[in-house]
Coordinates of C-alpha atoms in Angstrom, one line a residue:
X1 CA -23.4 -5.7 -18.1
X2 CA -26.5 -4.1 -19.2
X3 CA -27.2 -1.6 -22.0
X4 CA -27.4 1.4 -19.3
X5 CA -24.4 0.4 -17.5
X6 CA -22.3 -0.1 -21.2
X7 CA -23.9 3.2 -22.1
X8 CA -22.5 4.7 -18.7
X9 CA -19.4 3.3 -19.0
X10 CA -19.1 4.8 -23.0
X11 CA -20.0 8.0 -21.4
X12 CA -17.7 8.2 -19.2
X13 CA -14.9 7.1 -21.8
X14 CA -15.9 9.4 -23.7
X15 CA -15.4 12.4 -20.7
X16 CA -12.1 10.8 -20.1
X17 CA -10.9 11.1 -23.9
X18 CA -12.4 14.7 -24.4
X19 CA -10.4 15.7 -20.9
X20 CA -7.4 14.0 -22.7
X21 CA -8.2 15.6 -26.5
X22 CA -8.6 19.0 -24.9
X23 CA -5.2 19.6 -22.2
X24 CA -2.9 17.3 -24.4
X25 CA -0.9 20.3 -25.8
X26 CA -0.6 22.1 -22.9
X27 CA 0.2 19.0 -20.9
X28 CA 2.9 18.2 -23.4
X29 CA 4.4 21.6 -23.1
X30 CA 4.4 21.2 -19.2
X31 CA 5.9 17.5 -19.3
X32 CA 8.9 18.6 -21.5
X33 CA 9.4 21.5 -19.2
X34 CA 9.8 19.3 -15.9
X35 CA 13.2 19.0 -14.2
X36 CA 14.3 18.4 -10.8
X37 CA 17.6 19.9 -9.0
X38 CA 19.0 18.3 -6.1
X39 CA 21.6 18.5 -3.9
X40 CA 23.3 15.8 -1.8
X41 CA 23.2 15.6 2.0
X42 CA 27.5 17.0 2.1
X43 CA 26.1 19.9 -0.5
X44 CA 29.2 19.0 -2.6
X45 CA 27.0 17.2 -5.6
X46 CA 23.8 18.7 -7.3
X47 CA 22.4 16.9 -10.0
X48 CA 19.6 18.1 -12.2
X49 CA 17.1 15.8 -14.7
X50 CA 14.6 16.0 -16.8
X51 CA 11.0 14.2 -17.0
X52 CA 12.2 10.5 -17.7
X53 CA 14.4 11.1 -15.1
X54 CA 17.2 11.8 -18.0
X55 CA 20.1 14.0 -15.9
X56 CA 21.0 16.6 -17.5
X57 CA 23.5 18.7 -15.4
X58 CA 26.1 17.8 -12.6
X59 CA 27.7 20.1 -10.5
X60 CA 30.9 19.6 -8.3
X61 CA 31.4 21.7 -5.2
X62 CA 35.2 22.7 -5.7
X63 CA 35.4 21.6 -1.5
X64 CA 34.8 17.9 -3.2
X65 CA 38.6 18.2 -3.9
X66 CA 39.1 18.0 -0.7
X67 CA 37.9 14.5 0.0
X68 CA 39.3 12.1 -2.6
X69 CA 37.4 8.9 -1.8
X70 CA 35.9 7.9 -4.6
X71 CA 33.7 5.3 -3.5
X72 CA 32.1 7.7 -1.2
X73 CA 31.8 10.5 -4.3
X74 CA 30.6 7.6 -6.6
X75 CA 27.6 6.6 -3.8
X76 CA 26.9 10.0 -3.3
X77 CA 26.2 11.2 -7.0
X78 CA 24.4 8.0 -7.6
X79 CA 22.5 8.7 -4.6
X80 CA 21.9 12.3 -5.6
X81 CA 21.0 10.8 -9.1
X82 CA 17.8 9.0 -7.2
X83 CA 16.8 11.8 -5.2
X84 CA 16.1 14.3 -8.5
X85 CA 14.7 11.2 -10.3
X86 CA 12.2 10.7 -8.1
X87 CA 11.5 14.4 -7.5
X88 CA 11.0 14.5 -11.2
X89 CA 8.8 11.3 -11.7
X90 CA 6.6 13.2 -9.0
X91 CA 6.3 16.1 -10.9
X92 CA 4.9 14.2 -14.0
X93 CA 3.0 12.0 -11.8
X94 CA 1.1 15.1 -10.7
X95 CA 0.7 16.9 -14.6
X96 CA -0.6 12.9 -15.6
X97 CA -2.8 12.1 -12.8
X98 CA -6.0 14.3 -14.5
X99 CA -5.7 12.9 -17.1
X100 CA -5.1 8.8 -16.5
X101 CA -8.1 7.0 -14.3
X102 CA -7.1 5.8 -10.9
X103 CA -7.1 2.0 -11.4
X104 CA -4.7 2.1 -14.5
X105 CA -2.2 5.0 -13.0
X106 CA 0.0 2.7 -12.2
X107 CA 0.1 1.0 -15.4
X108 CA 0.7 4.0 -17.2
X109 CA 3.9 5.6 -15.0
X110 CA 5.1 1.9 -15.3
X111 CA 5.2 1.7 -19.3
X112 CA 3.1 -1.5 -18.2
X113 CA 1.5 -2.0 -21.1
X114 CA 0.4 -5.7 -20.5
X115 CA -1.0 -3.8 -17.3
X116 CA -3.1 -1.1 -19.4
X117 CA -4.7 -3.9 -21.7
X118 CA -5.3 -6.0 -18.9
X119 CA -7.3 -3.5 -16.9
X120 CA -9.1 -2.4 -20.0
X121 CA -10.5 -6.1 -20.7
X122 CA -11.7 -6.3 -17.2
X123 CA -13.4 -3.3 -18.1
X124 CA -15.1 -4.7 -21.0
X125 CA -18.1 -6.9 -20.8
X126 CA -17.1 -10.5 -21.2
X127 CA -19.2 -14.1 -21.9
X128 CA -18.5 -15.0 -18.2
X129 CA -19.8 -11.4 -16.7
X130 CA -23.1 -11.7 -18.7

């Protein structure tokens, strides 16, 4: 890699970090605020988490008396669980994505750290790439 290319790429680190330094507290604010209601197919379960996906709230329909299988009630809470999860993890996915590059996203919603370092290396001039 040559000098203009590293400079380039120290540039645009820099843009990324400054984007980062600058929306962190607001972006903060916004991630602790996400949560995500949902309610199963039956409408007798709604669950409600936060932004690891944490839940925070079940509700019963009192009609779920009604149907005393609790196999059935067990899959669909669990199910419901899933559901609000992943509505949640979209939410932050969305707030993050300004703010995380493309080719490391992935990484990051993962807790991959192995994967972060990884990508960051290959981003880094090396012996072999000179």
């Amino acid at each position: 890699m040559d000098v203009q290319a590293l400079r380039a790429r120290a540039d645009e680190l820099m843009a990324q970090f400054e984007r980062m330094r600058s929306g962190v507290g607001d972006l903060q604010q916004q991630l602790k605020a996400v949560q995500a209601t949902v309610t199963s197919e039956d409408g007798l379960v709604t669950v409600t988490v936060g932004p690891r996906g944490q839940v925070t709230k079940v509700e019963f329909d009192p009609r779920i008396y009604r149907r005393p299988n609790s196999k059935e009630l067990s899959a669909t809470v669990t199910e419901t669980i899933h559901r609000a999860t992943a509505k949640a993890m979209a939410a932050v996915e969305q707030l993050l994505r300004p703010y995380v590059p493309d080719s490391q996203f992935q990484a990051y919603i993962d807790h991959d750290l192995d994967g972060i370092f990884r990508q960051l290396d290959s981003d880094l001039p090396g012996e072999d790439k000179r």
